[in-house]
mmCIF file of C-alpha atoms in Angstrom:
data_model
loop_
_atom_site.group_PDB
_atom_site.id
_atom_site.type_symbol
_atom_site.label_atom_id
_atom_site.label_comp_id
_atom_site.label_asym_id
_atom_site.label_seq_id
_atom_site.Cartn_x
_atom_site.Cartn_y
_atom_site.Cartn_z
ATOM 1 C CA MET A 99 300.448 -30.580 181.289
ATOM 2 C CA GLU A 100 302.744 -30.504 178.277
ATOM 3 C CA GLU A 101 302.994 -27.080 176.667
ATOM 4 C CA VAL A 102 301.080 -26.542 173.393
ATOM 5 C CA ARG A 103 303.452 -24.834 170.912
ATOM 6 C CA VAL A 104 301.419 -24.964 167.673
ATOM 7 C CA PHE A 105 297.900 -23.513 167.759
ATOM 8 C CA PRO A 106 295.291 -21.713 165.623
ATOM 9 C CA LEU A 107 294.598 -17.976 165.921
ATOM 10 C CA THR A 108 291.593 -15.706 165.490
ATOM 11 C CA CYS A 109 292.992 -12.550 163.943
ATOM 12 C CA ALA A 110 292.005 -8.899 164.150
ATOM 13 C CA VAL A 111 290.145 -7.276 161.248
ATOM 14 C CA GLN A 112 290.550 -3.563 160.514
ATOM 15 C CA ASN A 113 287.541 -1.934 158.831
ATOM 16 C CA TYR A 114 289.309 1.089 157.332
ATOM 17 C CA ALA A 115 287.192 3.066 154.845
ATOM 18 C CA TRP A 116 289.482 2.252 151.871
ATOM 19 C CA GLY A 117 288.838 -1.497 152.152
ATOM 20 C CA LYS A 118 286.810 -3.642 149.781
ATOM 21 C CA VAL A 119 283.239 -4.063 150.957
ATOM 22 C CA GLY A 120 281.533 -7.235 152.210
ATOM 23 C CA LEU A 121 282.385 -10.471 150.432
ATOM 24 C CA ASP A 122 284.144 -8.603 147.598
ATOM 25 C CA SER A 123 286.992 -8.403 150.119
ATOM 26 C CA GLU A 124 289.598 -11.169 150.243
ATOM 27 C CA VAL A 125 289.941 -10.346 153.963
ATOM 28 C CA ALA A 126 286.230 -11.015 154.544
ATOM 29 C CA LYS A 127 286.371 -14.258 152.514
ATOM 30 C CA LEU A 128 289.304 -15.501 154.606
ATOM 31 C CA VAL A 129 287.557 -14.558 157.872
ATOM 32 C CA VAL A 130 284.437 -16.536 156.902
ATOM 33 C CA GLY A 131 286.547 -19.434 155.627
ATOM 34 C CA GLY A 132 288.483 -19.640 158.886
ATOM 35 C CA ASP A 133 285.402 -19.230 161.088
ATOM 36 C CA PRO A 134 282.108 -20.354 159.498
ATOM 37 C CA VAL A 135 280.025 -18.582 162.196
ATOM 38 C CA ALA A 136 281.715 -15.211 161.547
ATOM 39 C CA VAL A 137 279.297 -12.583 160.217
ATOM 40 C CA VAL A 138 280.286 -10.380 157.273
ATOM 41 C CA GLU A 139 278.165 -7.248 156.823
ATOM 42 C CA ASP A 140 277.296 -6.312 153.238
ATOM 43 C CA GLY A 141 278.052 -2.592 153.328
ATOM 44 C CA LYS A 142 281.071 -2.723 155.618
ATOM 45 C CA PRO A 143 284.693 -2.426 154.428
ATOM 46 C CA TYR A 144 287.049 -5.281 155.356
ATOM 47 C CA ALA A 145 290.449 -3.695 154.751
ATOM 48 C CA GLU A 146 293.102 -5.589 156.711
ATOM 49 C CA LEU A 147 293.577 -8.867 158.543
ATOM 50 C CA TRP A 148 296.351 -8.558 161.162
ATOM 51 C CA MET A 149 298.168 -11.784 162.013
ATOM 52 C CA GLY A 150 300.587 -11.126 164.846
ATOM 53 C CA ALA A 151 301.010 -9.620 168.288
ATOM 54 C CA HIS A 152 300.804 -5.888 167.575
ATOM 55 C CA PRO A 153 299.031 -4.150 170.501
ATOM 56 C CA LYS A 154 296.518 -2.555 168.073
ATOM 57 C CA GLY A 155 295.470 -5.991 166.799
ATOM 58 C CA ASP A 156 296.810 -8.813 168.977
ATOM 59 C CA ALA A 157 295.593 -12.220 167.706
ATOM 60 C CA GLN A 158 293.356 -14.321 169.970
ATOM 61 C CA ILE A 159 294.481 -17.882 170.709
ATOM 62 C CA LYS A 160 291.908 -20.472 169.577
ATOM 63 C CA ASP A 161 292.867 -23.279 171.982
ATOM 64 C CA ASN A 162 291.124 -23.536 175.346
ATOM 65 C CA ARG A 163 294.013 -25.527 176.872
ATOM 66 C CA ILE A 164 296.139 -22.365 176.781
ATOM 67 C CA ALA A 165 295.748 -19.992 179.739
ATOM 68 C CA GLN A 166 296.815 -16.857 177.847
ATOM 69 C CA THR A 167 294.139 -15.289 175.656
ATOM 70 C CA THR A 168 296.320 -13.433 173.098
ATOM 71 C CA LEU A 169 299.432 -14.230 171.111
ATOM 72 C CA GLY A 170 301.240 -11.222 172.615
ATOM 73 C CA GLN A 171 300.623 -12.490 176.157
ATOM 74 C CA TRP A 172 301.707 -16.000 175.183
ATOM 75 C CA VAL A 173 304.965 -14.843 173.562
ATOM 76 C CA ALA A 174 305.710 -12.750 176.687
ATOM 77 C CA HIS A 175 305.257 -15.914 178.831
ATOM 78 C CA PHE A 176 307.172 -18.257 176.534
ATOM 79 C CA PRO A 177 309.765 -16.134 174.676
ATOM 80 C CA ALA A 178 311.710 -19.305 173.788
ATOM 81 C CA CYS A 179 308.976 -19.942 171.169
ATOM 82 C CA LEU A 180 310.612 -17.198 169.073
ATOM 83 C CA GLY A 181 313.844 -19.157 168.640
ATOM 84 C CA SER A 182 316.979 -18.178 170.535
ATOM 85 C CA LYS A 183 318.465 -15.849 167.872
ATOM 86 C CA VAL A 184 315.177 -14.043 167.234
ATOM 87 C CA LYS A 185 314.481 -13.726 170.967
ATOM 88 C CA ASP A 186 317.890 -12.135 171.617
ATOM 89 C CA THR A 187 317.944 -9.902 168.521
ATOM 90 C CA PHE A 188 314.414 -8.522 168.996
ATOM 91 C CA GLN A 189 314.272 -8.360 172.831
ATOM 92 C CA GLY A 190 311.708 -11.138 173.211
ATOM 93 C CA GLN A 191 309.220 -9.623 170.724
ATOM 94 C CA LEU A 192 307.735 -11.161 167.576
ATOM 95 C CA PRO A 193 309.577 -8.961 165.050
ATOM 96 C CA PHE A 194 307.003 -8.953 162.238
ATOM 97 C CA LEU A 195 303.346 -8.243 161.565
ATOM 98 C CA PHE A 196 301.735 -10.366 158.841
ATOM 99 C CA LYS A 197 298.656 -9.015 157.036
ATOM 100 C CA VAL A 198 296.175 -9.485 154.220
ATOM 101 C CA LEU A 199 294.985 -6.237 152.566
ATOM 102 C CA SER A 200 291.913 -5.760 150.367
ATOM 103 C CA VAL A 201 292.213 -2.334 148.758
ATOM 104 C CA ASN A 202 289.239 -0.666 147.062
ATOM 105 C CA THR A 203 290.300 3.004 147.094
ATOM 106 C CA ALA A 204 293.843 4.352 147.251
ATOM 107 C CA LEU A 205 295.805 4.413 150.494
ATOM 108 C CA SER A 206 297.786 7.560 151.229
ATOM 109 C CA ILE A 207 301.054 8.285 149.464
ATOM 110 C CA GLN A 208 303.545 7.565 152.182
ATOM 111 C CA ALA A 209 307.011 6.506 153.196
ATOM 112 C CA HIS A 210 308.330 4.810 156.298
ATOM 113 C CA PRO A 211 311.312 6.151 158.239
ATOM 114 C CA ASN A 212 314.544 4.257 158.902
ATOM 115 C CA ARG A 213 315.372 3.377 162.535
ATOM 116 C CA GLU A 214 317.318 6.569 163.197
ATOM 117 C CA LEU A 215 314.592 8.891 161.834
ATOM 118 C CA ALA A 216 311.853 6.841 163.528
ATOM 119 C CA ALA A 217 313.503 7.340 166.923
ATOM 120 C CA ARG A 218 313.801 11.090 166.309
ATOM 121 C CA LEU A 219 310.209 11.525 165.058
ATOM 122 C CA HIS A 220 308.826 9.447 167.943
ATOM 123 C CA ALA A 221 310.704 11.577 170.483
ATOM 124 C CA GLN A 222 309.512 14.851 168.896
ATOM 125 C CA PHE A 223 305.952 14.005 167.797
ATOM 126 C CA PRO A 224 304.736 10.883 169.639
ATOM 127 C CA GLU A 225 301.114 11.673 168.748
ATOM 128 C CA HIS A 226 301.910 11.182 165.031
ATOM 129 C CA TYR A 227 304.741 8.623 165.286
ATOM 130 C CA PRO A 228 303.718 6.043 167.897
ATOM 131 C CA ASP A 229 306.935 3.976 168.151
ATOM 132 C CA ASN A 230 310.663 4.173 167.477
ATOM 133 C CA ASN A 231 310.994 1.275 165.025
ATOM 134 C CA HIS A 232 311.541 1.251 161.271
ATOM 135 C CA LYS A 233 308.814 -0.226 159.065
ATOM 136 C CA PRO A 234 310.133 -1.922 155.933
ATOM 137 C CA GLU A 235 307.317 -3.850 154.275
ATOM 138 C CA MET A 236 306.645 -6.233 151.442
ATOM 139 C CA ALA A 237 303.443 -6.681 149.448
ATOM 140 C CA ILE A 238 302.789 -9.926 147.531
ATOM 141 C CA ALA A 239 299.836 -9.820 145.129
ATOM 142 C CA LEU A 240 296.981 -12.289 145.679
ATOM 143 C CA THR A 241 294.905 -10.787 142.851
ATOM 144 C CA ARG A 242 296.016 -8.276 140.183
ATOM 145 C CA PHE A 243 297.404 -5.501 142.356
ATOM 146 C CA GLN A 244 298.033 -1.846 141.569
ATOM 147 C CA GLY A 245 300.273 0.565 143.392
ATOM 148 C CA LEU A 246 302.659 3.487 143.104
ATOM 149 C CA CYS A 247 306.279 2.862 144.053
ATOM 150 C CA GLY A 248 309.494 4.868 143.812
ATOM 151 C CA PHE A 249 310.389 7.720 141.475
ATOM 152 C CA ARG A 250 309.985 7.101 137.745
ATOM 153 C CA PRO A 251 312.953 7.368 135.361
ATOM 154 C CA VAL A 252 313.718 11.054 134.722
ATOM 155 C CA GLU A 253 312.779 10.760 131.015
ATOM 156 C CA GLU A 254 309.230 9.802 132.029
ATOM 157 C CA ILE A 255 308.905 12.688 134.508
ATOM 158 C CA LEU A 256 310.237 15.138 131.886
ATOM 159 C CA GLY A 257 307.710 13.685 129.434
ATOM 160 C CA PHE A 258 304.855 14.512 131.821
ATOM 161 C CA LEU A 259 306.265 17.994 132.522
ATOM 162 C CA LYS A 260 306.025 18.557 128.757
ATOM 163 C CA SER A 261 302.609 16.993 128.107
ATOM 164 C CA VAL A 262 300.815 18.046 131.329
ATOM 165 C CA PRO A 263 301.041 21.869 131.566
ATOM 166 C CA GLU A 264 299.066 21.862 134.839
ATOM 167 C CA PHE A 265 301.759 19.646 136.410
ATOM 168 C CA HIS A 266 304.523 21.880 134.989
ATOM 169 C CA ALA A 267 302.819 24.919 136.558
ATOM 170 C CA LEU A 268 303.170 23.417 140.045
ATOM 171 C CA VAL A 269 306.813 22.405 139.635
ATOM 172 C CA GLY A 270 307.813 25.683 137.961
ATOM 173 C CA ASN A 271 310.179 26.485 135.069
ATOM 174 C CA GLU A 272 313.339 26.711 137.131
ATOM 175 C CA ALA A 273 313.062 23.327 138.876
ATOM 176 C CA ALA A 274 311.873 21.609 135.669
ATOM 177 C CA GLU A 275 314.848 23.019 133.737
ATOM 178 C CA GLU A 276 317.240 21.925 136.495
ATOM 179 C CA LEU A 277 315.886 18.387 136.203
ATOM 180 C CA ARG A 278 316.315 18.427 132.424
ATOM 181 C CA CYS A 279 319.918 19.609 132.727
ATOM 182 C CA SER A 280 320.811 17.031 135.393
ATOM 183 C CA MET A 281 320.406 14.020 133.084
ATOM 184 C CA GLY A 282 323.389 11.684 133.294
ATOM 185 C CA ASP A 283 324.636 12.955 136.670
ATOM 186 C CA ALA A 284 323.035 10.836 139.412
ATOM 187 C CA VAL A 285 323.856 13.228 142.270
ATOM 188 C CA ARG A 286 322.512 16.277 140.441
ATOM 189 C CA THR A 287 319.462 14.326 139.313
ATOM 190 C CA GLY A 288 318.632 13.364 142.910
ATOM 191 C CA GLN A 289 318.942 17.006 144.011
ATOM 192 C CA ALA A 290 316.863 18.292 141.083
ATOM 193 C CA LEU A 291 314.178 15.656 141.629
ATOM 194 C CA LYS A 292 313.980 16.618 145.309
ATOM 195 C CA LYS A 293 313.575 20.264 144.319
ATOM 196 C CA CYS A 294 310.793 19.457 141.805
ATOM 197 C CA PHE A 295 308.874 17.247 144.230
ATOM 198 C CA THR A 296 309.286 19.670 147.162
ATOM 199 C CA ARG A 297 308.084 22.604 144.997
ATOM 200 C CA MET A 298 304.961 20.687 144.056
ATOM 201 C CA MET A 299 304.241 19.489 147.606
ATOM 202 C CA ASN A 300 304.648 23.021 149.022
ATOM 203 C CA CYS A 301 302.458 24.664 146.411
ATOM 204 C CA GLU A 302 299.753 26.956 147.798
ATOM 205 C CA LYS A 303 296.446 25.157 148.164
ATOM 206 C CA LYS A 304 294.517 27.530 145.884
ATOM 207 C CA VAL A 305 297.134 27.193 143.122
ATOM 208 C CA PHE A 306 297.200 23.411 143.045
ATOM 209 C CA VAL A 307 293.410 23.057 143.394
ATOM 210 C CA ASP A 308 292.914 25.405 140.400
ATOM 211 C CA GLN A 309 295.478 23.500 138.337
ATOM 212 C CA LEU A 310 293.999 20.153 139.361
ATOM 213 C CA ASN A 311 290.487 21.282 138.372
ATOM 214 C CA MET A 312 291.798 22.485 134.984
ATOM 215 C CA LEU A 313 293.604 19.187 134.443
ATOM 216 C CA VAL A 314 290.584 17.070 135.401
ATOM 217 C CA LYS A 315 288.320 19.161 133.148
ATOM 218 C CA ARG A 316 290.738 18.863 130.208
ATOM 219 C CA VAL A 317 291.243 15.092 130.602
ATOM 220 C CA THR A 318 287.488 14.529 131.029
ATOM 221 C CA GLU A 319 286.748 16.501 127.834
ATOM 222 C CA GLU A 320 289.491 14.715 125.886
ATOM 223 C CA GLY A 321 288.133 11.379 127.109
ATOM 224 C CA ALA A 322 284.602 12.334 126.066
ATOM 225 C CA ALA A 323 285.938 13.210 122.602
ATOM 226 C CA GLU A 324 287.538 9.722 122.555
ATOM 227 C CA LYS A 325 291.045 11.172 122.461
ATOM 228 C CA ASP A 326 293.926 9.198 123.980
ATOM 229 C CA THR A 327 294.617 10.652 127.459
ATOM 230 C CA SER A 328 297.551 8.361 128.310
ATOM 231 C CA SER A 329 300.093 11.196 127.924
ATOM 232 C CA SER A 330 298.351 12.772 130.953
ATOM 233 C CA ASN A 331 297.940 9.380 132.707
ATOM 234 C CA GLY A 332 294.235 10.236 132.367
ATOM 235 C CA ASP A 333 292.479 7.092 133.625
ATOM 236 C CA LEU A 334 294.462 6.949 136.860
ATOM 237 C CA LEU A 335 294.163 10.712 137.394
ATOM 238 C CA LEU A 336 290.351 10.650 137.131
ATOM 239 C CA ARG A 337 290.068 7.618 139.397
ATOM 240 C CA LEU A 338 292.240 9.162 142.143
ATOM 241 C CA HIS A 339 290.516 12.533 141.800
ATOM 242 C CA SER A 340 287.100 10.895 142.207
ATOM 243 C CA GLN A 341 288.366 9.276 145.433
ATOM 244 C CA TYR A 342 290.291 12.296 146.803
ATOM 245 C CA PRO A 343 289.024 15.443 145.051
ATOM 246 C CA GLY A 344 291.291 18.464 145.403
ATOM 247 C CA ASP A 345 294.156 16.392 146.869
ATOM 248 C CA ILE A 346 297.781 17.212 145.958
ATOM 249 C CA GLY A 347 298.436 13.443 145.850
ATOM 250 C CA CYS A 348 296.650 13.280 142.481
ATOM 251 C CA PHE A 349 299.748 14.891 140.916
ATOM 252 C CA SER A 350 302.124 12.293 142.406
ATOM 253 C CA ILE A 351 301.243 9.917 139.546
ATOM 254 C CA TYR A 352 303.569 11.995 137.349
ATOM 255 C CA PHE A 353 306.499 11.383 139.707
ATOM 256 C CA LEU A 354 305.969 7.789 140.864
ATOM 257 C CA ASN A 355 305.996 4.475 138.996
ATOM 258 C CA HIS A 356 302.559 2.943 138.390
ATOM 259 C CA MET A 357 302.983 -0.726 139.347
ATOM 260 C CA LEU A 358 300.812 -3.588 138.102
ATOM 261 C CA LEU A 359 301.571 -6.838 139.921
ATOM 262 C CA ASP A 360 300.291 -10.242 138.841
ATOM 263 C CA PRO A 361 299.402 -12.735 141.586
ATOM 264 C CA GLY A 362 302.635 -13.948 143.194
ATOM 265 C CA GLN A 363 304.642 -10.849 142.217
ATOM 266 C CA ALA A 364 305.955 -8.673 145.042
ATOM 267 C CA MET A 365 307.148 -5.149 145.878
ATOM 268 C CA PHE A 366 309.580 -4.486 148.702
ATOM 269 C CA LEU A 367 309.257 -1.043 150.281
ATOM 270 C CA GLY A 368 312.431 -0.147 152.132
ATOM 271 C CA ALA A 369 312.958 2.923 154.286
ATOM 272 C CA ASN A 370 312.188 6.270 152.614
ATOM 273 C CA GLU A 371 310.619 4.722 149.485
ATOM 274 C CA PRO A 372 307.529 6.698 148.406
ATOM 275 C CA HIS A 373 304.576 4.409 147.697
ATOM 276 C CA ALA A 374 300.815 3.993 147.724
ATOM 277 C CA TYR A 375 298.526 1.014 147.239
ATOM 278 C CA LEU A 376 295.747 1.703 144.735
ATOM 279 C CA TYR A 377 293.647 -1.430 144.204
ATOM 280 C CA GLY A 378 293.629 -5.194 144.720
ATOM 281 C CA ASP A 379 294.354 -7.837 147.343
ATOM 282 C CA CYS A 380 297.767 -8.669 148.757
ATOM 283 C CA ILE A 381 299.679 -10.417 151.478
ATOM 284 C CA GLU A 382 301.790 -7.921 153.393
ATOM 285 C CA CYS A 383 304.569 -8.449 155.886
ATOM 286 C CA MET A 384 306.364 -5.711 157.789
ATOM 287 C CA ALA A 385 308.493 -4.926 160.790
ATOM 288 C CA CYS A 386 306.280 -4.451 163.834
ATOM 289 C CA SER A 387 305.746 -0.692 163.658
ATOM 290 C CA ASP A 388 303.049 1.845 162.906
ATOM 291 C CA ASN A 389 305.227 4.720 161.674
ATOM 292 C CA THR A 390 304.026 6.379 158.487
ATOM 293 C CA VAL A 391 304.929 9.757 156.982
ATOM 294 C CA ARG A 392 302.073 10.791 154.663
ATOM 295 C CA ALA A 393 302.066 13.043 151.618
ATOM 296 C CA GLY A 394 298.634 12.999 150.043
ATOM 297 C CA LEU A 395 295.543 10.941 149.077
ATOM 298 C CA THR A 396 294.534 11.072 152.718
ATOM 299 C CA PRO A 397 292.392 12.998 155.191
ATOM 300 C CA LYS A 398 295.065 12.262 157.856
ATOM 301 C CA TYR A 399 297.992 14.354 159.127
ATOM 302 C CA ILE A 400 300.373 15.311 156.299
ATOM 303 C CA ASP A 401 303.979 15.996 157.293
ATOM 304 C CA VAL A 402 305.245 17.540 154.055
ATOM 305 C CA ASN A 403 308.613 18.792 155.319
ATOM 306 C CA THR A 404 309.648 15.496 156.916
ATOM 307 C CA LEU A 405 308.505 13.604 153.848
ATOM 308 C CA CYS A 406 310.334 15.781 151.311
ATOM 309 C CA GLU A 407 313.528 15.611 153.381
ATOM 310 C CA MET A 408 313.514 11.842 153.931
ATOM 311 C CA LEU A 409 312.588 10.406 150.525
ATOM 312 C CA ASN A 410 314.873 8.282 148.416
ATOM 313 C CA TYR A 411 315.204 10.381 145.230
ATOM 314 C CA SER A 412 316.675 7.630 143.051
ATOM 315 C CA PRO A 413 314.748 7.336 139.798
ATOM 316 C CA ALA A 414 314.340 3.783 138.469
ATOM 317 C CA PRO A 415 311.957 1.963 136.114
ATOM 318 C CA ALA A 416 308.857 0.191 137.410
ATOM 319 C CA ALA A 417 310.281 -3.233 136.474
ATOM 320 C CA SER A 418 313.182 -2.714 138.892
ATOM 321 C CA LYS A 419 310.718 -2.304 141.772
ATOM 322 C CA ILE A 420 309.373 -5.851 141.416
ATOM 323 C CA PHE A 421 311.033 -7.891 144.143
ATOM 324 C CA PRO A 422 312.485 -11.193 142.881
ATOM 325 C CA CYS A 423 311.394 -14.380 144.622
ATOM 326 C CA VAL A 424 313.469 -17.580 144.534
ATOM 327 C CA GLU A 425 312.630 -21.262 144.763
ATOM 328 C CA ASP A 426 313.801 -22.816 148.012
ATOM 329 C CA ALA A 427 316.722 -25.146 147.201
ATOM 330 C CA SER A 428 315.587 -27.718 149.775
ATOM 331 C CA ASP A 429 311.851 -27.774 148.935
ATOM 332 C CA PRO A 430 310.395 -27.297 145.426
ATOM 333 C CA CYS A 431 306.975 -26.399 146.917
ATOM 334 C CA VAL A 432 308.412 -23.292 148.609
ATOM 335 C CA THR A 433 309.011 -19.875 147.028
ATOM 336 C CA LEU A 434 311.040 -17.475 149.186
ATOM 337 C CA TYR A 435 310.512 -13.729 149.393
ATOM 338 C CA ASP A 436 313.573 -12.763 151.430
ATOM 339 C CA PRO A 437 313.994 -8.978 151.696
ATOM 340 C CA PRO A 438 317.252 -7.177 152.602
ATOM 341 C CA VAL A 439 316.151 -6.630 156.229
ATOM 342 C CA PRO A 440 316.439 -9.074 159.156
ATOM 343 C CA ASP A 441 312.886 -8.609 160.518
ATOM 344 C CA PHE A 442 310.958 -10.974 158.251
ATOM 345 C CA THR A 443 310.877 -13.438 155.366
ATOM 346 C CA VAL A 444 307.751 -14.709 153.610
ATOM 347 C CA MET A 445 307.369 -18.152 152.034
ATOM 348 C CA ARG A 446 304.682 -19.192 149.602
ATOM 349 C CA ILE A 447 303.981 -22.919 149.911
ATOM 350 C CA GLN A 448 302.202 -24.481 146.926
ATOM 351 C CA VAL A 449 301.474 -28.156 147.343
ATOM 352 C CA PRO A 450 300.367 -29.812 144.066
ATOM 353 C CA ALA A 451 297.167 -31.864 143.877
ATOM 354 C CA SER A 452 299.225 -35.065 143.454
ATOM 355 C CA MET A 453 300.760 -34.721 146.950
ATOM 356 C CA LYS A 454 298.581 -35.837 149.854
ATOM 357 C CA GLN A 455 301.221 -35.549 152.595
ATOM 358 C CA TYR A 456 303.380 -32.489 153.137
ATOM 359 C CA ILE A 457 305.640 -31.455 155.993
ATOM 360 C CA VAL A 458 305.965 -27.763 156.876
ATOM 361 C CA ALA A 459 309.647 -27.817 157.768
ATOM 362 C CA PRO A 460 310.918 -26.464 161.090
ATOM 363 C CA VAL A 461 312.752 -23.111 161.078
ATOM 364 C CA ASP A 462 314.664 -21.455 163.912
ATOM 365 C CA SER A 463 311.986 -18.787 164.296
ATOM 366 C CA ALA A 464 308.374 -18.513 165.334
ATOM 367 C CA SER A 465 306.196 -18.422 162.228
ATOM 368 C CA ILE A 466 302.623 -17.662 161.241
ATOM 369 C CA LEU A 467 300.945 -19.788 158.608
ATOM 370 C CA LEU A 468 297.914 -18.679 156.565
ATOM 371 C CA VAL A 469 295.884 -21.031 154.364
ATOM 372 C CA ILE A 470 294.807 -19.314 151.115
ATOM 373 C CA GLU A 471 293.321 -22.399 149.488
ATOM 374 C CA GLY A 472 292.882 -26.101 150.125
ATOM 375 C CA GLU A 473 292.026 -28.261 153.128
ATOM 376 C CA ALA A 474 294.090 -30.534 155.342
ATOM 377 C CA THR A 475 294.400 -32.099 158.746
ATOM 378 C CA ALA A 476 297.509 -30.812 160.516
ATOM 379 C CA THR A 477 299.368 -32.824 163.126
ATOM 380 C CA SER A 478 302.340 -31.787 165.210
ATOM 381 C CA ALA A 479 303.986 -33.176 168.314
ATOM 382 C CA ALA A 480 303.674 -29.617 169.650
ATOM 383 C CA ALA A 481 299.915 -29.349 168.972
ATOM 384 C CA LEU A 482 298.842 -32.377 171.086
ATOM 385 C CA SER A 483 295.750 -32.824 168.888
ATOM 386 C CA ASP A 484 294.836 -32.574 165.199
ATOM 387 C CA ILE A 485 293.989 -29.183 163.707
ATOM 388 C CA THR A 486 291.674 -28.800 160.706
ATOM 389 C CA LEU A 487 293.091 -26.409 158.120
ATOM 390 C CA ARG A 488 290.934 -24.699 155.496
ATOM 391 C CA ARG A 489 290.908 -21.414 153.593
ATOM 392 C CA GLY A 490 291.397 -18.653 156.173
ATOM 393 C CA THR A 491 292.936 -20.801 158.937
ATOM 394 C CA VAL A 492 295.841 -19.049 160.673
ATOM 395 C CA LEU A 493 298.329 -21.127 162.650
ATOM 396 C CA PHE A 494 301.087 -20.041 165.040
ATOM 397 C CA VAL A 495 304.086 -22.384 164.873
ATOM 398 C CA SER A 496 306.807 -22.068 167.515
ATOM 399 C CA ALA A 497 310.472 -22.166 166.508
ATOM 400 C CA ASN A 498 311.907 -25.558 165.498
ATOM 401 C CA GLU A 499 308.514 -27.280 165.280
ATOM 402 C CA SER A 500 307.341 -29.089 162.166
ATOM 403 C CA VAL A 501 303.735 -29.551 161.070
ATOM 404 C CA SER A 502 302.539 -32.535 158.992
ATOM 405 C CA LEU A 503 299.677 -31.906 156.593
ATOM 406 C CA HIS A 504 297.369 -34.680 155.461
ATOM 407 C CA ILE A 505 295.750 -32.959 152.484
ATOM 408 C CA THR A 506 292.058 -33.665 151.916
ATOM 409 C CA SER A 507 291.235 -31.189 149.106
ATOM 410 C CA GLN A 508 291.452 -32.355 145.484
ATOM 411 C CA THR A 509 293.255 -29.257 144.168
ATOM 412 C CA GLY A 510 296.334 -29.128 146.402
ATOM 413 C CA MET A 511 297.065 -26.284 148.804
ATOM 414 C CA THR A 512 298.415 -22.734 148.861
ATOM 415 C CA LEU A 513 299.750 -21.302 152.116
ATOM 416 C CA PHE A 514 301.820 -18.272 153.065
ATOM 417 C CA ARG A 515 304.242 -18.369 155.967
ATOM 418 C CA ALA A 516 305.922 -15.429 157.699
ATOM 419 C CA CYS A 517 309.023 -15.974 159.829
ATOM 420 C CA CYS A 518 312.374 -14.404 160.689
ATOM 421 C CA LEU A 519 315.449 -16.109 159.187
ATOM 422 C CA LEU A 520 318.481 -14.604 160.909
#
């Protein structure tokens, strides 16, 4: 029988505690859309949808003509589906993991190691660092999305050191003064910023808990008196403290940029970039790794020394952290999010209501296609039969295969596609 090379997937859901609950979650809505008999439980968090072949969440193949049950098994049997360049570069593995995240409470402040550090950490502490790969990632907002990303401009950090005495107490006079005197000298600024952040992160537990309680009390009282608490970043502080009381991560808001992304805007998180997701729904794509160095807003293992050593201490404004997308020159329906790493590229495909036929063009890489809105019948020489696409459908498309969409919805279609463009 001829080999099927385009097929739908049933993807793994992760019910982490920080996820949005029940049908408030974009993940849950997509699961029900893609599989009408799926059951969503009201009180349960639906945090992540994993679309890929990661061993912790390998997608199931939804085509009974295929002998293999998971995408990982299928790729291992037919590595040519990856495309010859991808297959050779990434040793026959699908190089990316594609996700949808629905964030209700903050994820830990974290950074991901580069390849060299990942290999070292994995060799030394395999229980905390499960593989030797780097983990660059990109988040593209589906709804208004909030996060922390990268160190703020020094002027802003100095502003908080002045207006938030509890924060100043943790950093200390000497380090704060060093930061003030380093202005205008990028090398000195990086060193001073590292010293300030490391001082805060290594503060004795009793000291920072006392200061945090004083700060929360002060901001709460000022808020009750209807004073403006923005000079202490009051709203965000109280929200994070209610989620992670007594956590050192609450103070990181004075170091890191507070990002607000509109739908379609993206952040790229390269190696050693400190970040945290706070609230909202996003598409995420990353290299296939699970390596995370955490620094706060978490009950998990915190590796303060590794984190403080590895971070990228380059202050920059929030606007510079928004990753620019570009329109594809060959297809006006496609917006490209093409990060400076080889492992993955994401495309947003928006087909207007006036178009009833659309061809998903072939690329020299395996790709995963997710329908966010709209309905269509998909045909492909490599599918051997029609596939119904609707919100939540996930399709695996082998390298160099095209898919024709006959669009049946009145409002057009929105899809996201992850692939590897070497």
